[in-house]
mmCIF file with all atom_site columns, C-alpha atoms in Angstrom:
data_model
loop_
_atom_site.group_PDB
_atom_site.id
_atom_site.type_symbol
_atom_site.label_atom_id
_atom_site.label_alt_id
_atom_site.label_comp_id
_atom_site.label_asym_id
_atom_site.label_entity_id
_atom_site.label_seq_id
_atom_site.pdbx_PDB_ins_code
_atom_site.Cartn_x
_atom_site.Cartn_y
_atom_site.Cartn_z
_atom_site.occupancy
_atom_site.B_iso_or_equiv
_atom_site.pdbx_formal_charge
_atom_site.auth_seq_id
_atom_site.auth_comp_id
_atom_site.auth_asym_id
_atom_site.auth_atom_id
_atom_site.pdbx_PDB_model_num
ATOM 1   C CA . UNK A 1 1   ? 0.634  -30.865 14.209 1.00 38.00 ? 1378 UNK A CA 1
ATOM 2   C CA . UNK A 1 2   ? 0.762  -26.844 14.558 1.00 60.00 ? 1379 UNK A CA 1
ATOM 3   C CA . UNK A 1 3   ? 3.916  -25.412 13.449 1.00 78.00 ? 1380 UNK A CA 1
ATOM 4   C CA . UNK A 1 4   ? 5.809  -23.431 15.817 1.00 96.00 ? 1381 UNK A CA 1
ATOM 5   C CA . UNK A 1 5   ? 4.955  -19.641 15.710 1.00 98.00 ? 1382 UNK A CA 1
ATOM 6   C CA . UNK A 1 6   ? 7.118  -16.818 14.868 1.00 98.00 ? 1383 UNK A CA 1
ATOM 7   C CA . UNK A 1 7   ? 5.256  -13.418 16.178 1.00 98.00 ? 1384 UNK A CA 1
ATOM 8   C CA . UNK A 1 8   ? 5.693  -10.327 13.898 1.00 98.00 ? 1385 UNK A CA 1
ATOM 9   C CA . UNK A 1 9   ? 4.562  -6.900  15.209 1.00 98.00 ? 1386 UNK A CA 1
ATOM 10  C CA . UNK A 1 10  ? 3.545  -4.434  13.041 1.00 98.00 ? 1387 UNK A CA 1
ATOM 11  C CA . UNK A 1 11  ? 2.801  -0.690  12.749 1.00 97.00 ? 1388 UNK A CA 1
ATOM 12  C CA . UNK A 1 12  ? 0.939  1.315   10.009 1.00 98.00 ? 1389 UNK A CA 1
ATOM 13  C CA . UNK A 1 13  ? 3.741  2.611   7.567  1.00 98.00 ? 1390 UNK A CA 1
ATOM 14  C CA . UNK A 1 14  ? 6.198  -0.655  8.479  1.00 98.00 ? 1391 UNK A CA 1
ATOM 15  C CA . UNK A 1 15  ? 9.263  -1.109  5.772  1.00 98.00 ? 1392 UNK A CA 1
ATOM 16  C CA . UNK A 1 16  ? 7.273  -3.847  3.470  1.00 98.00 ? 1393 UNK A CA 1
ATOM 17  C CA . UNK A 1 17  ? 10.596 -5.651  2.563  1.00 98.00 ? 1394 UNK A CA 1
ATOM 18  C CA . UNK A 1 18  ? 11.519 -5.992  6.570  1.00 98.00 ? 1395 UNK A CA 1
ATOM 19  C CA . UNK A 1 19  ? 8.241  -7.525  7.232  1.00 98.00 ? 1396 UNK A CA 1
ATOM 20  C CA . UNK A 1 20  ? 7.706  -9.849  4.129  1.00 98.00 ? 1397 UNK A CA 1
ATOM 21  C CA . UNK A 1 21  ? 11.574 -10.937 3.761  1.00 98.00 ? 1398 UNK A CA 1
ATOM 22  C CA . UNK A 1 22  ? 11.903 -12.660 6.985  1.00 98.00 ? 1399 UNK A CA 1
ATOM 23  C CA . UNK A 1 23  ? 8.178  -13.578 6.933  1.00 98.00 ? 1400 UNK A CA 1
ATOM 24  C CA . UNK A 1 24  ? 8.750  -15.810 3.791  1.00 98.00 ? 1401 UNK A CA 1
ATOM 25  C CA . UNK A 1 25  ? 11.949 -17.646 5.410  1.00 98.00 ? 1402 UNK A CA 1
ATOM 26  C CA . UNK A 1 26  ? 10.072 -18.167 8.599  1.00 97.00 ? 1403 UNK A CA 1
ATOM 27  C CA . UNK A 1 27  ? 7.603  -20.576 6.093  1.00 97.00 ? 1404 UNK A CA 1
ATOM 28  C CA . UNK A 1 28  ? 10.230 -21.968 4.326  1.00 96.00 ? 1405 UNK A CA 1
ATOM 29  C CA . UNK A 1 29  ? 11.832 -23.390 7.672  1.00 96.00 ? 1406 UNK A CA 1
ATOM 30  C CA . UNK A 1 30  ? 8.904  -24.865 8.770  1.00 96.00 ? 1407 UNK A CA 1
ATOM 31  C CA . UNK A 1 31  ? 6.961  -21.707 11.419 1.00 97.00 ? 1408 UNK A CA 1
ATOM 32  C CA . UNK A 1 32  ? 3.958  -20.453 11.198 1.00 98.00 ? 1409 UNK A CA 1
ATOM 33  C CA . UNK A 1 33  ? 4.649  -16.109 10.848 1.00 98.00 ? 1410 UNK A CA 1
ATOM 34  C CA . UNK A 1 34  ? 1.474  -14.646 13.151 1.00 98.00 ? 1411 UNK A CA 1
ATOM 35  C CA . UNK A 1 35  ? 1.577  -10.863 12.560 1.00 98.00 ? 1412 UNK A CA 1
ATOM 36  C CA . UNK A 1 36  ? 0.193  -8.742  15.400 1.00 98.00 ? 1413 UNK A CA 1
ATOM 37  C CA . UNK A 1 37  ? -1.190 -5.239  15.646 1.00 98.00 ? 1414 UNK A CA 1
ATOM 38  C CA . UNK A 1 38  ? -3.595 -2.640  17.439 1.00 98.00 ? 1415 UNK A CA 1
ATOM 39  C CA . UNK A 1 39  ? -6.626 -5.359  15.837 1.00 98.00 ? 1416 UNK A CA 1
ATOM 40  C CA . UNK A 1 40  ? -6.928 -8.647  14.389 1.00 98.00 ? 1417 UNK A CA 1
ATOM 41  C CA . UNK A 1 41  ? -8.385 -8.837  11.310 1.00 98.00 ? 1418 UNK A CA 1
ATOM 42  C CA . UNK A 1 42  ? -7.190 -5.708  10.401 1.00 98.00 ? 1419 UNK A CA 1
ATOM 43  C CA . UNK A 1 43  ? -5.551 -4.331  7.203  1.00 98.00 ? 1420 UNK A CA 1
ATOM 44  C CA . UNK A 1 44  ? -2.257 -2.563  8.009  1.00 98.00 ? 1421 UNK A CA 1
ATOM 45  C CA . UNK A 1 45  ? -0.537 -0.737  5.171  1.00 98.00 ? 1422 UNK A CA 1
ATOM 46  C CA . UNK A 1 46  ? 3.402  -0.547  4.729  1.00 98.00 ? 1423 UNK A CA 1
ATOM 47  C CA . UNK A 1 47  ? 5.233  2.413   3.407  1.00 97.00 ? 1424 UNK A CA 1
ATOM 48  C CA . UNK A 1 48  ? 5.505  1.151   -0.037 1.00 97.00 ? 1425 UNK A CA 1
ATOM 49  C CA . UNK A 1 49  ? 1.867  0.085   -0.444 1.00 96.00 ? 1426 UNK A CA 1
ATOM 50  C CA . UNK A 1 50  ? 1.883  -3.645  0.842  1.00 97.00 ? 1427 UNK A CA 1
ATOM 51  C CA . UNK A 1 51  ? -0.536 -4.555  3.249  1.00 97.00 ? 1428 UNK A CA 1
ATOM 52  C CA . UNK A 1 52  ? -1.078 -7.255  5.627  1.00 98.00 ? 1429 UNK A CA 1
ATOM 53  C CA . UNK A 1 53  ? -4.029 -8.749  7.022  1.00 98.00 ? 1430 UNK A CA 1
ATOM 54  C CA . UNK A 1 54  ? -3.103 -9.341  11.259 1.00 98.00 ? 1431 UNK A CA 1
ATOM 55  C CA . UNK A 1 55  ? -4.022 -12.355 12.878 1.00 98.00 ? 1432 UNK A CA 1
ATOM 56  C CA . UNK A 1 56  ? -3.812 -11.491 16.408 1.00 98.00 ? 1433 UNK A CA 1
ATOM 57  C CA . UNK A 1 57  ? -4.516 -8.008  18.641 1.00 98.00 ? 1434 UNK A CA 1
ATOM 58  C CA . UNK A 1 58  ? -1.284 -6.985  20.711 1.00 98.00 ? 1435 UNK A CA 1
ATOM 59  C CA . UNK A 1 59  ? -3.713 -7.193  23.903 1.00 98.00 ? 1436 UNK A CA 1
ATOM 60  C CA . UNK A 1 60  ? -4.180 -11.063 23.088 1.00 98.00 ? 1437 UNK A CA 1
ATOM 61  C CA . UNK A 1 61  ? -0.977 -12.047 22.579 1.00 98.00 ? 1438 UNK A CA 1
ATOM 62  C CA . UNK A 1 62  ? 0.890  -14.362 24.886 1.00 97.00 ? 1439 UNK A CA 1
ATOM 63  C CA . UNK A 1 63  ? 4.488  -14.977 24.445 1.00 97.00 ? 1440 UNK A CA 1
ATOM 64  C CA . UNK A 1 64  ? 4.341  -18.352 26.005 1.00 97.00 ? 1441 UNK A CA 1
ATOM 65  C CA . UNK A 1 65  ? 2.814  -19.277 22.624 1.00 97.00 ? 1442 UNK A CA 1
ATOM 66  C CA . UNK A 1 66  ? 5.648  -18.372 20.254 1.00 98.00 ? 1443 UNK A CA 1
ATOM 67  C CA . UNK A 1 67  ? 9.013  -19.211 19.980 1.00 98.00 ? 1444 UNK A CA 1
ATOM 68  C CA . UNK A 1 68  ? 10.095 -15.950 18.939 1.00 98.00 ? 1445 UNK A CA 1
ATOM 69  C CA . UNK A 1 69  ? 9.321  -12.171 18.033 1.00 98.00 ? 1446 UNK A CA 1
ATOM 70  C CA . UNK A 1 70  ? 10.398 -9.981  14.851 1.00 98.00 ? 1447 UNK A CA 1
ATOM 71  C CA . UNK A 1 71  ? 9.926  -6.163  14.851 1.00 98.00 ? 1448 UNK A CA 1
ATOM 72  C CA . UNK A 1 72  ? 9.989  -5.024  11.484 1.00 98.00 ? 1449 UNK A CA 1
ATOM 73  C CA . UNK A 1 73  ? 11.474 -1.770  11.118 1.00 98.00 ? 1450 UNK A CA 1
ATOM 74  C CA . UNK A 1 74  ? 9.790  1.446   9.158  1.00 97.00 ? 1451 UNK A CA 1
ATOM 75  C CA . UNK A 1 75  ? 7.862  4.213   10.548 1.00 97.00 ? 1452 UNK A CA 1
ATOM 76  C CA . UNK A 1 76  ? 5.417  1.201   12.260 1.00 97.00 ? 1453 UNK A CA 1
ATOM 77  C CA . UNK A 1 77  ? 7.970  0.991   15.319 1.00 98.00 ? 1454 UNK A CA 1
ATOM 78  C CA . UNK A 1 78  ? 6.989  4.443   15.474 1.00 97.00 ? 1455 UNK A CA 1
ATOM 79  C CA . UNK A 1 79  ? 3.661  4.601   15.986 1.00 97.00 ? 1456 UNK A CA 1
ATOM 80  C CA . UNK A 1 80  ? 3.670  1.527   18.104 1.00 98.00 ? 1457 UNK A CA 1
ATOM 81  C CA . UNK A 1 81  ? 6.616  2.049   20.471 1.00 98.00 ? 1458 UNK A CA 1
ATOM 82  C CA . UNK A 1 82  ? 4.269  3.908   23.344 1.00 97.00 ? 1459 UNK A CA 1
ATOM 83  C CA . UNK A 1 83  ? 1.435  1.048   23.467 1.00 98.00 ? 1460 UNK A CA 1
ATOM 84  C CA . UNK A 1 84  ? 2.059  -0.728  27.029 1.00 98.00 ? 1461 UNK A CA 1
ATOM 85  C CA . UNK A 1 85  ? 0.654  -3.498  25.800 1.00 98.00 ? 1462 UNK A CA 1
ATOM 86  C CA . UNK A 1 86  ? 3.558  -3.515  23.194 1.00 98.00 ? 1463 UNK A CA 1
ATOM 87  C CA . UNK A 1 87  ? 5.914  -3.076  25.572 1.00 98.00 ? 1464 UNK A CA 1
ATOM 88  C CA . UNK A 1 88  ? 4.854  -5.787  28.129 1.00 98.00 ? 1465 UNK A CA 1
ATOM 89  C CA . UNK A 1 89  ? 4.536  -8.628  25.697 1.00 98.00 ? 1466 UNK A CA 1
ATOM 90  C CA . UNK A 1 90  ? 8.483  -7.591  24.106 1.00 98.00 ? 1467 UNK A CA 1
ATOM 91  C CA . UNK A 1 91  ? 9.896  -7.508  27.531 1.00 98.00 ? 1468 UNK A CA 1
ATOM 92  C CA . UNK A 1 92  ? 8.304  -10.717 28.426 1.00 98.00 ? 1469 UNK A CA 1
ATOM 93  C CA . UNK A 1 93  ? 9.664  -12.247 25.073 1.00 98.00 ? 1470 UNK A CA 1
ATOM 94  C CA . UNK A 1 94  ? 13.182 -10.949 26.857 1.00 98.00 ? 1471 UNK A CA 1
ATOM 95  C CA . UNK A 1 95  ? 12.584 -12.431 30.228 1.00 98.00 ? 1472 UNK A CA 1
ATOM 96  C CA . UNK A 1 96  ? 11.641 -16.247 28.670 1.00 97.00 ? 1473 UNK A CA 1
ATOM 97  C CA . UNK A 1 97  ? 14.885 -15.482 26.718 1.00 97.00 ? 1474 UNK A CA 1
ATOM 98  C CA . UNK A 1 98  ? 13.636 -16.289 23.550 1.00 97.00 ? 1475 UNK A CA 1
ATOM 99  C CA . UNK A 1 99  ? 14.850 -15.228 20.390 1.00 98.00 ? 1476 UNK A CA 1
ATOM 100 C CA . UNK A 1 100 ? 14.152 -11.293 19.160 1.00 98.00 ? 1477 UNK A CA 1
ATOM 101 C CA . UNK A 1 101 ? 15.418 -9.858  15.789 1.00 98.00 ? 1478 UNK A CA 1
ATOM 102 C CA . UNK A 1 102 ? 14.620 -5.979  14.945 1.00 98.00 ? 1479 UNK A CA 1
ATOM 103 C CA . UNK A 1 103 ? 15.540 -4.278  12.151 1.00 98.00 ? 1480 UNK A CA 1
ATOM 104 C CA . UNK A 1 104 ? 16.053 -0.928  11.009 1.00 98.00 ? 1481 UNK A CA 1
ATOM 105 C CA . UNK A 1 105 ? 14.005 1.089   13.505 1.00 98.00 ? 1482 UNK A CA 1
ATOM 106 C CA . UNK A 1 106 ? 12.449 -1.877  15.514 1.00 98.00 ? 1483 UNK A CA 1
ATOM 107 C CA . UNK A 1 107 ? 15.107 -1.169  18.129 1.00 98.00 ? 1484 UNK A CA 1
ATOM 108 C CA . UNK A 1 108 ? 12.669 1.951   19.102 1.00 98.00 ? 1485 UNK A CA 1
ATOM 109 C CA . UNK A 1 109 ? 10.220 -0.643  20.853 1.00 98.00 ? 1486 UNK A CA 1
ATOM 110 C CA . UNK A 1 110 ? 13.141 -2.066  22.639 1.00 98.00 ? 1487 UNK A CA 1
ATOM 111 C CA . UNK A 1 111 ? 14.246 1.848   23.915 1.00 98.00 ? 1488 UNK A CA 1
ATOM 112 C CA . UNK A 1 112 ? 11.094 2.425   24.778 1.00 98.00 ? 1489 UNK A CA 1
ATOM 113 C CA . UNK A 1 113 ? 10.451 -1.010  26.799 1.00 98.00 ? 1490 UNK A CA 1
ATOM 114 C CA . UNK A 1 114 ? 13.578 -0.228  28.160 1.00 98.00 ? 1491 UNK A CA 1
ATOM 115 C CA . UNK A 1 115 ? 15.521 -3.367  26.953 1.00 98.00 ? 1492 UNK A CA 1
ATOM 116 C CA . UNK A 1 116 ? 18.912 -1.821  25.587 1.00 98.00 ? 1493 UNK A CA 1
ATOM 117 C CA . UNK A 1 117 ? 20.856 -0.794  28.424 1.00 98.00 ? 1494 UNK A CA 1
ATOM 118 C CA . UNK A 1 118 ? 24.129 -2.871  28.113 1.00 98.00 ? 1495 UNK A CA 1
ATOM 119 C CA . UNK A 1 119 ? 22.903 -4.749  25.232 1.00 98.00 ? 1496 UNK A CA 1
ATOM 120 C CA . UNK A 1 120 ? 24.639 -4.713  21.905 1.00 98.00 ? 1497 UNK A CA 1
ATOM 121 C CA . UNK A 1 121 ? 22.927 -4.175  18.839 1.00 98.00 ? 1498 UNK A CA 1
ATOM 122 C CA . UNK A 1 122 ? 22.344 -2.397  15.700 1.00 98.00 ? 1499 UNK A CA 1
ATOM 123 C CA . UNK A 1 123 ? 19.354 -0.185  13.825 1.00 98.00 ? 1500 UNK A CA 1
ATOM 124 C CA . UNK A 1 124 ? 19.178 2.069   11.100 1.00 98.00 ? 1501 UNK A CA 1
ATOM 125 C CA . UNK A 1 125 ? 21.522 5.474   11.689 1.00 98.00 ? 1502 UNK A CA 1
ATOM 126 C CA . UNK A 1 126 ? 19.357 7.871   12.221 1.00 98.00 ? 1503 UNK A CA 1
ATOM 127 C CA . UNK A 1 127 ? 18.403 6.127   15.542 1.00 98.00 ? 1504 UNK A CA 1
ATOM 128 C CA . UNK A 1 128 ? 21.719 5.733   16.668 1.00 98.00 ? 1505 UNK A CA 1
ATOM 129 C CA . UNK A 1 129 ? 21.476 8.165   19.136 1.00 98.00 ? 1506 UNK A CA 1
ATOM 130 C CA . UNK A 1 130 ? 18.461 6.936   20.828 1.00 98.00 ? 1507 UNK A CA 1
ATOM 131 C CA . UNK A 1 131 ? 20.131 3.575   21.443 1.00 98.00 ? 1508 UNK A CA 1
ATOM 132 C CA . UNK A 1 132 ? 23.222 5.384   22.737 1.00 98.00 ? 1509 UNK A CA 1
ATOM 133 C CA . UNK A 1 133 ? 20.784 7.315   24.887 1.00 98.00 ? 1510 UNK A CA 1
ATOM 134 C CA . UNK A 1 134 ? 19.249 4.338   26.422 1.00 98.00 ? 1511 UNK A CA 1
ATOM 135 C CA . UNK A 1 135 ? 22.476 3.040   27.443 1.00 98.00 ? 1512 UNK A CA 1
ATOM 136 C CA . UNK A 1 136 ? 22.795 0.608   24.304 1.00 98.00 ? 1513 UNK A CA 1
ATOM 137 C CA . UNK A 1 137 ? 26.052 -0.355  22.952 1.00 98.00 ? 1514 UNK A CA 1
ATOM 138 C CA . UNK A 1 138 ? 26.053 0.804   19.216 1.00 98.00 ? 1515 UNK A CA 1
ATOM 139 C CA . UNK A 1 139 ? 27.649 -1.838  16.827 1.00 98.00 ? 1516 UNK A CA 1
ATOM 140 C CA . UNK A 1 140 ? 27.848 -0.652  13.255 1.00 98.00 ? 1517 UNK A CA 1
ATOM 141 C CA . UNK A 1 141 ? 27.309 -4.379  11.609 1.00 98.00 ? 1518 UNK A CA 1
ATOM 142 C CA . UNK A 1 142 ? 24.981 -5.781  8.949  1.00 98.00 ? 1519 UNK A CA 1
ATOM 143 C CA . UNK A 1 143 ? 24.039 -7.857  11.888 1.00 98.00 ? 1520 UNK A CA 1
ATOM 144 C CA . UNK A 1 144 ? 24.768 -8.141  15.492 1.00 98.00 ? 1521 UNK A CA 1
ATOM 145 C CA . UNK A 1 145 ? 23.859 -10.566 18.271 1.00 98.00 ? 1522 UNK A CA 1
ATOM 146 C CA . UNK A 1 146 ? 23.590 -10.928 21.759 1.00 98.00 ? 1523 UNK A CA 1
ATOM 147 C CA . UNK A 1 147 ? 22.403 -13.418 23.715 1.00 97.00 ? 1524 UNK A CA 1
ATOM 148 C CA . UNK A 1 148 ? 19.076 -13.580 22.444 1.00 97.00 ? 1525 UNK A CA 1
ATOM 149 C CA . UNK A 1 149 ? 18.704 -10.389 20.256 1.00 98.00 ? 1526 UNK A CA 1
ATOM 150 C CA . UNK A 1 150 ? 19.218 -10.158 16.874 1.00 98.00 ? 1527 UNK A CA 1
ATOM 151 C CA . UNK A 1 151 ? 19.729 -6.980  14.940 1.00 98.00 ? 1528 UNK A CA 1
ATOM 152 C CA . UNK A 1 152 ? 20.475 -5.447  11.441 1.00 98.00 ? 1529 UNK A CA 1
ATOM 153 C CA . UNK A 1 153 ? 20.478 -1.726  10.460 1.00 98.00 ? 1530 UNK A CA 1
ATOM 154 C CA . UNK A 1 154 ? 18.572 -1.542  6.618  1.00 98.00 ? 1531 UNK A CA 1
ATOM 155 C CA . UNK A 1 155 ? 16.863 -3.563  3.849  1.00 98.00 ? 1532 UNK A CA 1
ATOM 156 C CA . UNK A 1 156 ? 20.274 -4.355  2.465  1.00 98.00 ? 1533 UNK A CA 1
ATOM 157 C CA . UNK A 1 157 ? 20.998 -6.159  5.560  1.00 98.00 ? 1534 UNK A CA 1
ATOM 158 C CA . UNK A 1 158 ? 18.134 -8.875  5.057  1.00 98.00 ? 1535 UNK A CA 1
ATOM 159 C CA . UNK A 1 159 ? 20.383 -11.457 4.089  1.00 98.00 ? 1536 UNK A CA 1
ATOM 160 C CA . UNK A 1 160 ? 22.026 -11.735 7.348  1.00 98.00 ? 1537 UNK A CA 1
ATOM 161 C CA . UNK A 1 161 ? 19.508 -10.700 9.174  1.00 98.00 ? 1538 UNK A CA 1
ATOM 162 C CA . UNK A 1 162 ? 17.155 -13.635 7.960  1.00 98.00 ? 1539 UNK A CA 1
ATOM 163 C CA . UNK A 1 163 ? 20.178 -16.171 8.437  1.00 98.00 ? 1540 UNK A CA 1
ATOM 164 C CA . UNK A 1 164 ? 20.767 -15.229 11.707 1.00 98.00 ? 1541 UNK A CA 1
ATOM 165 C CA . UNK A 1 165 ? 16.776 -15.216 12.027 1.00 98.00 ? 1542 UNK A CA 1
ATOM 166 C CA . UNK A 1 166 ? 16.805 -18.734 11.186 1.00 98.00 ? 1543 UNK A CA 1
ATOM 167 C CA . UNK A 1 167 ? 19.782 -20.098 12.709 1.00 97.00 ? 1544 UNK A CA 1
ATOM 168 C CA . UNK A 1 168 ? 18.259 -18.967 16.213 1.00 97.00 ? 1545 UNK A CA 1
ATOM 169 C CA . UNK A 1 169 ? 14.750 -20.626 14.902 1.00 97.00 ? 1546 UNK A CA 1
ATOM 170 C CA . UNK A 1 170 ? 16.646 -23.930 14.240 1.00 94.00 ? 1547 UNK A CA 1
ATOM 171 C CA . UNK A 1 171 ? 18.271 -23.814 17.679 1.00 94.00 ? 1548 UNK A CA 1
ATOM 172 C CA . UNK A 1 172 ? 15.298 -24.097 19.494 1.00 88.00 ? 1549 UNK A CA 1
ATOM 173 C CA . UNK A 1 173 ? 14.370 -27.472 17.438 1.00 79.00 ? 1550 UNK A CA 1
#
């Protein structure tokens, strides 16, 4: 039997340990990590040097499929945030309510699908403001949740940020 799917979406310049921390756990419990970008097949490079072969083109990715979406933070969020095909498939992870954890400056693909207004959440400081902006409410936590978004603020907040990952994962069991 195929193990459920945990979508990760990447951009070029991603935080390696955001993407590959939560990646590993996701195996460990039991999903199958699919990582998504502009290509499949593609070799996408973090900021420290890792790199990741994607499996699946953002264009051919349907939610339905997966049982929950990661957004790895970095400069990737970035360079990503303005692709509408991005956007549709996050706000469509939103409206089948299933689980979504961002990290660090992942919360920039929620501002820009517009998903933050009245949610609270987390992401690294330096994007504080945007959140604020976009009508988010601005929790200073190593991780904060609501309803079904997850959030942490830096590398150092892995540890709860992958618990709370995989709490939500074993929910849906």
């Amino acid at each position: 039997m195929d193990s459920e799917k945990v979508l990760f979406i990447v951009g070029e310049e991603f935080e390696d340990i955001e993407l590959l921390y939560p990646y590993y756990r996701v195996i460990e419990e039991g999903f199958r990590p699919v990582i998504a970008w502009k290509e499949a097949n593609a070799r996408v490079t973090g900021k420290h040097g890792y790199t990741v072969i994607s499996d699946i083109a953002f264009k051919d990715v349907r939610p339905e499929d997966y049982v929950a979406l990661v957004i790895p933070g970095g400069r990737g969020p970035e360079h990503i945030r303005t692709l509408e095909e991005v956007k549709n498939l996050t706000r469509k992870f939103f409206e089948l309510k299933k689980p979504v954890a961002a990290i660090c400056h992942g919360p920039q693909i929620l501002i820009s699908a517009n998903l933050v207004k009245g949610r609270r959440l987390t992401s690294v400081t330096s994007i504080k403001d945007d959140v604020i902006a976009a009508g988010g409410i601005y929790i200073d936590n190593d991780v904060v949740v609501d309803e079904n978004l997850i959030s942490s603020r830096v590398p150092s907040d892995l540890p709860a940020f992958a618990f709370t990952l995989v709490k939500a994962l074993k929910s849906l069991k």
